[in-house]
Amino acid sequence: MQKFLPIIVIVIAAIAGGGGGYFFKTQSSQAKEHASATDEAHGESADNHGDKKDKKKKKKKKGGHGEEETSSTVYMKFGRQFVVPVVRGGRPQAMMIMDINIEVDNELGETVYAYEPRLRDAMLEHLIMKAGEGDLPQMLEDTAMMEETKAELLAISKTIIGEGALDILIQDIGIQSY
């Protein structure tokens, strides 16, 4: 019996922990549903007597000059990173991985994602060309080369998207030598 005592304690603790977790999960989801229902009910009556939460939200949205701060730009994030082979003399030397985003005018919104395949194709073509010239790996050491590459990618983006493309953001770069 003493041999089975630790196993029994572990099983009981596991059952109690699982039951407690399930209970907590159901209670917290019910509390969220109740809170959202209460907020909706208070939101309708906020016109009659004002809601403190709404006033606080309005205060947070206002800038230093009393006007609302709204972002005039959004960021287009590509679905996948750019994988660029660095080839010299017909032999692969390294592989670069880049995470590139485009800052676009807010008016374009979600419609900019319709251009993603064309943007990816044109940008990847340009990055492969720069990698073949040996310029792409130099970006890691030379900030002027990085800015030049970003400017070239922005020009490519503007030919596809139009003047709504505002800036190129390189979020991450990785290089793996062979």
mmCIF file with all atom_site columns, C-alpha atoms in Angstrom:
data_model
loop_
_atom_site.group_PDB
_atom_site.id
_atom_site.type_symbol
_atom_site.label_atom_id
_atom_site.label_alt_id
_atom_site.label_comp_id
_atom_site.label_asym_id
_atom_site.label_entity_id
_atom_site.label_seq_id
_atom_site.pdbx_PDB_ins_code
_atom_site.Cartn_x
_atom_site.Cartn_y
_atom_site.Cartn_z
_atom_site.occupancy
_atom_site.B_iso_or_equiv
_atom_site.pdbx_formal_charge
_atom_site.auth_seq_id
_atom_site.auth_comp_id
_atom_site.auth_asym_id
_atom_site.auth_atom_id
_atom_site.pdbx_PDB_model_num
ATOM 1   C CA . MET A 1 1   ? 0.000   0.000  0.000   1.00 0.00 ? 1   MET A CA 1
ATOM 2   C CA . GLN A 1 2   ? 2.833   2.406  0.791   1.00 0.00 ? 2   GLN A CA 1
ATOM 3   C CA . LYS A 1 3   ? 4.256   1.835  -2.679  1.00 0.00 ? 3   LYS A CA 1
ATOM 4   C CA . PHE A 1 4   ? 1.045   3.065  -4.285  1.00 0.00 ? 4   PHE A CA 1
ATOM 5   C CA . LEU A 1 5   ? 0.568   6.084  -1.980  1.00 0.00 ? 5   LEU A CA 1
ATOM 6   C CA . PRO A 1 6   ? 2.768   8.506  -4.010  1.00 0.00 ? 6   PRO A CA 1
ATOM 7   C CA . ILE A 1 7   ? 1.045   7.445  -7.254  1.00 0.00 ? 7   ILE A CA 1
ATOM 8   C CA . ILE A 1 8   ? -2.403  7.943  -5.708  1.00 0.00 ? 8   ILE A CA 1
ATOM 9   C CA . VAL A 1 9   ? -1.405  11.404 -4.417  1.00 0.00 ? 9   VAL A CA 1
ATOM 10  C CA . ILE A 1 10  ? -0.099  12.393 -7.856  1.00 0.00 ? 10  ILE A CA 1
ATOM 11  C CA . VAL A 1 11  ? -3.282  11.174 -9.576  1.00 0.00 ? 11  VAL A CA 1
ATOM 12  C CA . ILE A 1 12  ? -5.510  13.029 -7.101  1.00 0.00 ? 12  ILE A CA 1
ATOM 13  C CA . ALA A 1 13  ? -3.413  16.198 -7.469  1.00 0.00 ? 13  ALA A CA 1
ATOM 14  C CA . ALA A 1 14  ? -3.607  15.959 -11.264 1.00 0.00 ? 14  ALA A CA 1
ATOM 15  C CA . ILE A 1 15  ? -7.374  15.496 -11.196 1.00 0.00 ? 15  ILE A CA 1
ATOM 16  C CA . ALA A 1 16  ? -7.796  18.374 -8.737  1.00 0.00 ? 16  ALA A CA 1
ATOM 17  C CA . GLY A 1 17  ? -5.520  20.621 -10.832 1.00 0.00 ? 17  GLY A CA 1
ATOM 18  C CA . GLY A 1 18  ? -7.332  19.747 -14.049 1.00 0.00 ? 18  GLY A CA 1
ATOM 19  C CA . GLY A 1 19  ? -10.717 20.288 -12.433 1.00 0.00 ? 19  GLY A CA 1
ATOM 20  C CA . GLY A 1 20  ? -9.585  23.599 -10.949 1.00 0.00 ? 20  GLY A CA 1
ATOM 21  C CA . GLY A 1 21  ? -8.218  24.755 -14.302 1.00 0.00 ? 21  GLY A CA 1
ATOM 22  C CA . TYR A 1 22  ? -11.452 23.811 -16.056 1.00 0.00 ? 22  TYR A CA 1
ATOM 23  C CA . PHE A 1 23  ? -13.507 25.568 -13.388 1.00 0.00 ? 23  PHE A CA 1
ATOM 24  C CA . PHE A 1 24  ? -11.354 28.707 -13.624 1.00 0.00 ? 24  PHE A CA 1
ATOM 25  C CA . LYS A 1 25  ? -11.559 28.692 -17.422 1.00 0.00 ? 25  LYS A CA 1
ATOM 26  C CA . THR A 1 26  ? -15.347 28.435 -17.480 1.00 0.00 ? 26  THR A CA 1
ATOM 27  C CA . GLN A 1 27  ? -15.722 31.075 -14.769 1.00 0.00 ? 27  GLN A CA 1
ATOM 28  C CA . SER A 1 28  ? -13.417 33.539 -16.515 1.00 0.00 ? 28  SER A CA 1
ATOM 29  C CA . SER A 1 29  ? -15.180 33.081 -19.883 1.00 0.00 ? 29  SER A CA 1
ATOM 30  C CA . GLN A 1 30  ? -18.553 33.595 -18.197 1.00 0.00 ? 30  GLN A CA 1
ATOM 31  C CA . ALA A 1 31  ? -17.208 36.719 -16.480 1.00 0.00 ? 31  ALA A CA 1
ATOM 32  C CA . LYS A 1 32  ? -15.985 38.086 -19.837 1.00 0.00 ? 32  LYS A CA 1
ATOM 33  C CA . GLU A 1 33  ? -19.379 37.425 -21.432 1.00 0.00 ? 33  GLU A CA 1
ATOM 34  C CA . HIS A 1 34  ? -21.103 39.139 -18.525 1.00 0.00 ? 34  HIS A CA 1
ATOM 35  C CA . ALA A 1 35  ? -18.711 42.105 -18.705 1.00 0.00 ? 35  ALA A CA 1
ATOM 36  C CA . SER A 1 36  ? -19.224 42.556 -22.457 1.00 0.00 ? 36  SER A CA 1
ATOM 37  C CA . ALA A 1 37  ? -23.010 42.335 -22.032 1.00 0.00 ? 37  ALA A CA 1
ATOM 38  C CA . THR A 1 38  ? -22.826 44.898 -19.238 1.00 0.00 ? 38  THR A CA 1
ATOM 39  C CA . ASP A 1 39  ? -20.636 47.223 -21.328 1.00 0.00 ? 39  ASP A CA 1
ATOM 40  C CA . GLU A 1 40  ? -23.118 47.024 -24.203 1.00 0.00 ? 40  GLU A CA 1
ATOM 41  C CA . ALA A 1 41  ? -25.970 47.870 -21.871 1.00 0.00 ? 41  ALA A CA 1
ATOM 42  C CA . HIS A 1 42  ? -24.058 50.805 -20.400 1.00 0.00 ? 42  HIS A CA 1
ATOM 43  C CA . GLY A 1 43  ? -23.001 51.979 -23.832 1.00 0.00 ? 43  GLY A CA 1
ATOM 44  C CA . GLU A 1 44  ? -26.632 52.527 -24.825 1.00 0.00 ? 44  GLU A CA 1
ATOM 45  C CA . SER A 1 45  ? -27.347 54.591 -21.733 1.00 0.00 ? 45  SER A CA 1
ATOM 46  C CA . ALA A 1 46  ? -24.107 56.566 -22.019 1.00 0.00 ? 46  ALA A CA 1
ATOM 47  C CA . ASP A 1 47  ? -25.938 59.144 -24.141 1.00 0.00 ? 47  ASP A CA 1
ATOM 48  C CA . ASN A 1 48  ? -28.276 59.875 -21.244 1.00 0.00 ? 48  ASN A CA 1
ATOM 49  C CA . HIS A 1 49  ? -25.852 60.332 -18.372 1.00 0.00 ? 49  HIS A CA 1
ATOM 50  C CA . GLY A 1 50  ? -22.348 59.841 -19.774 1.00 0.00 ? 50  GLY A CA 1
ATOM 51  C CA . ASP A 1 51  ? -20.010 56.952 -19.120 1.00 0.00 ? 51  ASP A CA 1
ATOM 52  C CA . LYS A 1 52  ? -16.739 57.522 -17.315 1.00 0.00 ? 52  LYS A CA 1
ATOM 53  C CA . LYS A 1 53  ? -14.988 54.895 -19.440 1.00 0.00 ? 53  LYS A CA 1
ATOM 54  C CA . ASP A 1 54  ? -15.939 56.714 -22.646 1.00 0.00 ? 54  ASP A CA 1
ATOM 55  C CA . LYS A 1 55  ? -14.680 60.016 -21.252 1.00 0.00 ? 55  LYS A CA 1
ATOM 56  C CA . LYS A 1 56  ? -11.361 58.432 -20.326 1.00 0.00 ? 56  LYS A CA 1
ATOM 57  C CA . LYS A 1 57  ? -11.038 56.924 -23.804 1.00 0.00 ? 57  LYS A CA 1
ATOM 58  C CA . LYS A 1 58  ? -11.718 60.313 -25.378 1.00 0.00 ? 58  LYS A CA 1
ATOM 59  C CA . LYS A 1 59  ? -9.086  61.945 -23.195 1.00 0.00 ? 59  LYS A CA 1
ATOM 60  C CA . LYS A 1 60  ? -6.502  59.363 -24.174 1.00 0.00 ? 60  LYS A CA 1
ATOM 61  C CA . LYS A 1 61  ? -7.205  59.854 -27.869 1.00 0.00 ? 61  LYS A CA 1
ATOM 62  C CA . LYS A 1 62  ? -6.695  63.586 -27.728 1.00 0.00 ? 62  LYS A CA 1
ATOM 63  C CA . GLY A 1 63  ? -3.265  64.974 -28.505 1.00 0.00 ? 63  GLY A CA 1
ATOM 64  C CA . GLY A 1 64  ? -1.517  67.921 -26.906 1.00 0.00 ? 64  GLY A CA 1
ATOM 65  C CA . HIS A 1 65  ? -3.551  70.426 -28.952 1.00 0.00 ? 65  HIS A CA 1
ATOM 66  C CA . GLY A 1 66  ? -6.971  68.960 -28.205 1.00 0.00 ? 66  GLY A CA 1
ATOM 67  C CA . GLU A 1 67  ? -7.344  67.098 -31.483 1.00 0.00 ? 67  GLU A CA 1
ATOM 68  C CA . GLU A 1 68  ? -7.584  63.363 -31.930 1.00 0.00 ? 68  GLU A CA 1
ATOM 69  C CA . GLU A 1 69  ? -4.413  61.512 -32.821 1.00 0.00 ? 69  GLU A CA 1
ATOM 70  C CA . THR A 1 70  ? -4.978  59.227 -35.769 1.00 0.00 ? 70  THR A CA 1
ATOM 71  C CA . SER A 1 71  ? -2.325  57.278 -37.558 1.00 0.00 ? 71  SER A CA 1
ATOM 72  C CA . SER A 1 72  ? -2.036  58.335 -41.178 1.00 0.00 ? 72  SER A CA 1
ATOM 73  C CA . THR A 1 73  ? 0.057   55.281 -42.044 1.00 0.00 ? 73  THR A CA 1
ATOM 74  C CA . VAL A 1 74  ? -0.221  51.511 -41.802 1.00 0.00 ? 74  VAL A CA 1
ATOM 75  C CA . TYR A 1 75  ? 2.398   48.837 -42.282 1.00 0.00 ? 75  TYR A CA 1
ATOM 76  C CA . MET A 1 76  ? 2.153   46.127 -44.905 1.00 0.00 ? 76  MET A CA 1
ATOM 77  C CA . LYS A 1 77  ? 3.765   43.005 -43.534 1.00 0.00 ? 77  LYS A CA 1
ATOM 78  C CA . PHE A 1 78  ? 4.662   40.345 -46.050 1.00 0.00 ? 78  PHE A CA 1
ATOM 79  C CA . GLY A 1 79  ? 3.315   36.890 -45.316 1.00 0.00 ? 79  GLY A CA 1
ATOM 80  C CA . ARG A 1 80  ? 6.795   35.356 -45.478 1.00 0.00 ? 80  ARG A CA 1
ATOM 81  C CA . GLN A 1 81  ? 10.347  36.548 -45.116 1.00 0.00 ? 81  GLN A CA 1
ATOM 82  C CA . PHE A 1 82  ? 12.547  37.106 -48.154 1.00 0.00 ? 82  PHE A CA 1
ATOM 83  C CA . VAL A 1 83  ? 15.135  34.349 -48.651 1.00 0.00 ? 83  VAL A CA 1
ATOM 84  C CA . VAL A 1 84  ? 17.938  35.568 -50.900 1.00 0.00 ? 84  VAL A CA 1
ATOM 85  C CA . PRO A 1 85  ? 20.821  33.327 -52.038 1.00 0.00 ? 85  PRO A CA 1
ATOM 86  C CA . VAL A 1 86  ? 24.212  35.006 -52.284 1.00 0.00 ? 86  VAL A CA 1
ATOM 87  C CA . VAL A 1 87  ? 25.872  33.478 -55.358 1.00 0.00 ? 87  VAL A CA 1
ATOM 88  C CA . ARG A 1 88  ? 29.388  34.239 -56.610 1.00 0.00 ? 88  ARG A CA 1
ATOM 89  C CA . GLY A 1 89  ? 30.906  32.597 -59.650 1.00 0.00 ? 89  GLY A CA 1
ATOM 90  C CA . GLY A 1 90  ? 27.897  30.327 -60.015 1.00 0.00 ? 90  GLY A CA 1
ATOM 91  C CA . ARG A 1 91  ? 28.370  28.872 -56.516 1.00 0.00 ? 91  ARG A CA 1
ATOM 92  C CA . PRO A 1 92  ? 26.193  29.668 -53.506 1.00 0.00 ? 92  PRO A CA 1
ATOM 93  C CA . GLN A 1 93  ? 28.196  31.403 -50.787 1.00 0.00 ? 93  GLN A CA 1
ATOM 94  C CA . ALA A 1 94  ? 25.507  32.290 -48.242 1.00 0.00 ? 94  ALA A CA 1
ATOM 95  C CA . MET A 1 95  ? 21.776  32.615 -47.678 1.00 0.00 ? 95  MET A CA 1
ATOM 96  C CA . MET A 1 96  ? 20.224  35.864 -46.430 1.00 0.00 ? 96  MET A CA 1
ATOM 97  C CA . ILE A 1 97  ? 16.843  36.057 -44.760 1.00 0.00 ? 97  ILE A CA 1
ATOM 98  C CA . MET A 1 98  ? 15.162  39.453 -44.576 1.00 0.00 ? 98  MET A CA 1
ATOM 99  C CA . ASP A 1 99  ? 11.934  40.579 -42.945 1.00 0.00 ? 99  ASP A CA 1
ATOM 100 C CA . ILE A 1 100 ? 10.720  43.600 -44.910 1.00 0.00 ? 100 ILE A CA 1
ATOM 101 C CA . ASN A 1 101 ? 7.654   45.774 -44.256 1.00 0.00 ? 101 ASN A CA 1
ATOM 102 C CA . ILE A 1 102 ? 6.305   48.685 -46.263 1.00 0.00 ? 102 ILE A CA 1
ATOM 103 C CA . GLU A 1 103 ? 4.881   51.790 -44.624 1.00 0.00 ? 103 GLU A CA 1
ATOM 104 C CA . VAL A 1 104 ? 1.874   52.866 -46.683 1.00 0.00 ? 104 VAL A CA 1
ATOM 105 C CA . ASP A 1 105 ? -0.687  55.624 -46.565 1.00 0.00 ? 105 ASP A CA 1
ATOM 106 C CA . ASN A 1 106 ? -3.687  54.782 -44.395 1.00 0.00 ? 106 ASN A CA 1
ATOM 107 C CA . GLU A 1 107 ? -6.013  55.339 -47.365 1.00 0.00 ? 107 GLU A CA 1
ATOM 108 C CA . LEU A 1 108 ? -4.697  52.156 -48.990 1.00 0.00 ? 108 LEU A CA 1
ATOM 109 C CA . GLY A 1 109 ? -5.580  50.124 -45.891 1.00 0.00 ? 109 GLY A CA 1
ATOM 110 C CA . GLU A 1 110 ? -6.022  46.416 -46.545 1.00 0.00 ? 110 GLU A CA 1
ATOM 111 C CA . THR A 1 111 ? -6.164  46.844 -50.331 1.00 0.00 ? 111 THR A CA 1
ATOM 112 C CA . VAL A 1 112 ? -2.372  47.036 -50.401 1.00 0.00 ? 112 VAL A CA 1
ATOM 113 C CA . TYR A 1 113 ? -2.198  43.284 -49.764 1.00 0.00 ? 113 TYR A CA 1
ATOM 114 C CA . ALA A 1 114 ? -3.558  42.670 -53.267 1.00 0.00 ? 114 ALA A CA 1
ATOM 115 C CA . TYR A 1 115 ? -0.178  43.893 -54.557 1.00 0.00 ? 115 TYR A CA 1
ATOM 116 C CA . GLU A 1 116 ? 1.854   41.502 -52.394 1.00 0.00 ? 116 GLU A CA 1
ATOM 117 C CA . PRO A 1 117 ? 2.715   38.936 -55.132 1.00 0.00 ? 117 PRO A CA 1
ATOM 118 C CA . ARG A 1 118 ? 3.925   41.627 -57.541 1.00 0.00 ? 118 ARG A CA 1
ATOM 119 C CA . LEU A 1 119 ? 5.825   43.437 -54.794 1.00 0.00 ? 119 LEU A CA 1
ATOM 120 C CA . ARG A 1 120 ? 7.460   40.228 -53.598 1.00 0.00 ? 120 ARG A CA 1
ATOM 121 C CA . ASP A 1 121 ? 8.507   39.290 -57.130 1.00 0.00 ? 121 ASP A CA 1
ATOM 122 C CA . ALA A 1 122 ? 10.004  42.697 -57.958 1.00 0.00 ? 122 ALA A CA 1
ATOM 123 C CA . MET A 1 123 ? 11.742  43.066 -54.590 1.00 0.00 ? 123 MET A CA 1
ATOM 124 C CA . LEU A 1 124 ? 13.158  39.555 -54.647 1.00 0.00 ? 124 LEU A CA 1
ATOM 125 C CA . GLU A 1 125 ? 14.462  40.076 -58.183 1.00 0.00 ? 125 GLU A CA 1
ATOM 126 C CA . HIS A 1 126 ? 16.211  43.272 -57.070 1.00 0.00 ? 126 HIS A CA 1
ATOM 127 C CA . LEU A 1 127 ? 17.631  41.675 -53.909 1.00 0.00 ? 127 LEU A CA 1
ATOM 128 C CA . ILE A 1 128 ? 19.013  38.731 -55.893 1.00 0.00 ? 128 ILE A CA 1
ATOM 129 C CA . MET A 1 129 ? 20.653  41.158 -58.325 1.00 0.00 ? 129 MET A CA 1
ATOM 130 C CA . LYS A 1 130 ? 22.243  43.059 -55.428 1.00 0.00 ? 130 LYS A CA 1
ATOM 131 C CA . ALA A 1 131 ? 23.369  39.796 -53.837 1.00 0.00 ? 131 ALA A CA 1
ATOM 132 C CA . GLY A 1 132 ? 25.060  38.769 -57.108 1.00 0.00 ? 132 GLY A CA 1
ATOM 133 C CA . GLU A 1 133 ? 26.921  42.084 -57.188 1.00 0.00 ? 133 GLU A CA 1
ATOM 134 C CA . GLY A 1 134 ? 28.098  41.497 -53.614 1.00 0.00 ? 134 GLY A CA 1
ATOM 135 C CA . ASP A 1 135 ? 26.242  44.523 -52.251 1.00 0.00 ? 135 ASP A CA 1
ATOM 136 C CA . LEU A 1 136 ? 23.640  42.725 -50.182 1.00 0.00 ? 136 LEU A CA 1
ATOM 137 C CA . PRO A 1 137 ? 25.956  41.139 -47.576 1.00 0.00 ? 137 PRO A CA 1
ATOM 138 C CA . GLN A 1 138 ? 27.713  44.508 -47.186 1.00 0.00 ? 138 GLN A CA 1
ATOM 139 C CA . MET A 1 139 ? 24.462  45.948 -45.804 1.00 0.00 ? 139 MET A CA 1
ATOM 140 C CA . LEU A 1 140 ? 25.280  44.281 -42.500 1.00 0.00 ? 140 LEU A CA 1
ATOM 141 C CA . GLU A 1 141 ? 28.348  46.478 -42.069 1.00 0.00 ? 141 GLU A CA 1
ATOM 142 C CA . ASP A 1 142 ? 27.600  49.583 -44.135 1.00 0.00 ? 142 ASP A CA 1
ATOM 143 C CA . THR A 1 143 ? 24.553  51.655 -43.142 1.00 0.00 ? 143 THR A CA 1
ATOM 144 C CA . ALA A 1 144 ? 24.857  53.737 -46.329 1.00 0.00 ? 144 ALA A CA 1
ATOM 145 C CA . MET A 1 145 ? 24.432  50.521 -48.339 1.00 0.00 ? 145 MET A CA 1
ATOM 146 C CA . MET A 1 146 ? 21.375  49.666 -46.204 1.00 0.00 ? 146 MET A CA 1
ATOM 147 C CA . GLU A 1 147 ? 19.814  53.088 -46.866 1.00 0.00 ? 147 GLU A CA 1
ATOM 148 C CA . GLU A 1 148 ? 20.574  52.784 -50.594 1.00 0.00 ? 148 GLU A CA 1
ATOM 149 C CA . THR A 1 149 ? 18.910  49.369 -50.731 1.00 0.00 ? 149 THR A CA 1
ATOM 150 C CA . LYS A 1 150 ? 15.870  50.647 -48.825 1.00 0.00 ? 150 LYS A CA 1
ATOM 151 C CA . ALA A 1 151 ? 15.575  53.605 -51.236 1.00 0.00 ? 151 ALA A CA 1
ATOM 152 C CA . GLU A 1 152 ? 15.739  51.256 -54.228 1.00 0.00 ? 152 GLU A CA 1
ATOM 153 C CA . LEU A 1 153 ? 13.080  48.970 -52.718 1.00 0.00 ? 153 LEU A CA 1
ATOM 154 C CA . LEU A 1 154 ? 10.898  52.012 -52.027 1.00 0.00 ? 154 LEU A CA 1
ATOM 155 C CA . ALA A 1 155 ? 11.210  53.100 -55.672 1.00 0.00 ? 155 ALA A CA 1
ATOM 156 C CA . ILE A 1 156 ? 10.153  49.599 -56.751 1.00 0.00 ? 156 ILE A CA 1
ATOM 157 C CA . SER A 1 157 ? 7.188   49.735 -54.333 1.00 0.00 ? 157 SER A CA 1
ATOM 158 C CA . LYS A 1 158 ? 6.105   53.111 -55.685 1.00 0.00 ? 158 LYS A CA 1
ATOM 159 C CA . THR A 1 159 ? 6.067   51.778 -59.259 1.00 0.00 ? 159 THR A CA 1
ATOM 160 C CA . ILE A 1 160 ? 3.657   49.034 -58.162 1.00 0.00 ? 160 ILE A CA 1
ATOM 161 C CA . ILE A 1 161 ? 1.575   50.648 -55.399 1.00 0.00 ? 161 ILE A CA 1
ATOM 162 C CA . GLY A 1 162 ? 1.934   54.285 -56.361 1.00 0.00 ? 162 GLY A CA 1
ATOM 163 C CA . GLU A 1 163 ? 2.692   57.257 -54.143 1.00 0.00 ? 163 GLU A CA 1
ATOM 164 C CA . GLY A 1 164 ? 0.973   55.501 -51.243 1.00 0.00 ? 164 GLY A CA 1
ATOM 165 C CA . ALA A 1 165 ? 4.233   53.668 -50.497 1.00 0.00 ? 165 ALA A CA 1
ATOM 166 C CA . LEU A 1 166 ? 6.034   55.851 -47.965 1.00 0.00 ? 166 LEU A CA 1
ATOM 167 C CA . ASP A 1 167 ? 8.959   53.911 -46.525 1.00 0.00 ? 167 ASP A CA 1
ATOM 168 C CA . ILE A 1 168 ? 10.675  50.536 -46.345 1.00 0.00 ? 168 ILE A CA 1
ATOM 169 C CA . LEU A 1 169 ? 11.354  49.002 -42.956 1.00 0.00 ? 169 LEU A CA 1
ATOM 170 C CA . ILE A 1 170 ? 13.821  46.148 -42.671 1.00 0.00 ? 170 ILE A CA 1
ATOM 171 C CA . GLN A 1 171 ? 12.809  44.448 -39.446 1.00 0.00 ? 171 GLN A CA 1
ATOM 172 C CA . ASP A 1 172 ? 15.307  41.609 -39.384 1.00 0.00 ? 172 ASP A CA 1
ATOM 173 C CA . ILE A 1 173 ? 18.280  40.326 -41.353 1.00 0.00 ? 173 ILE A CA 1
ATOM 174 C CA . GLY A 1 174 ? 19.980  36.979 -40.999 1.00 0.00 ? 174 GLY A CA 1
ATOM 175 C CA . ILE A 1 175 ? 22.842  35.484 -42.969 1.00 0.00 ? 175 ILE A CA 1
ATOM 176 C CA . GLN A 1 176 ? 24.011  31.886 -43.079 1.00 0.00 ? 176 GLN A CA 1
ATOM 177 C CA . SER A 1 177 ? 27.332  31.151 -44.786 1.00 0.00 ? 177 SER A CA 1
ATOM 178 C CA . TYR A 1 178 ? 27.921  27.834 -46.512 1.00 0.00 ? 178 TYR A CA 1
#
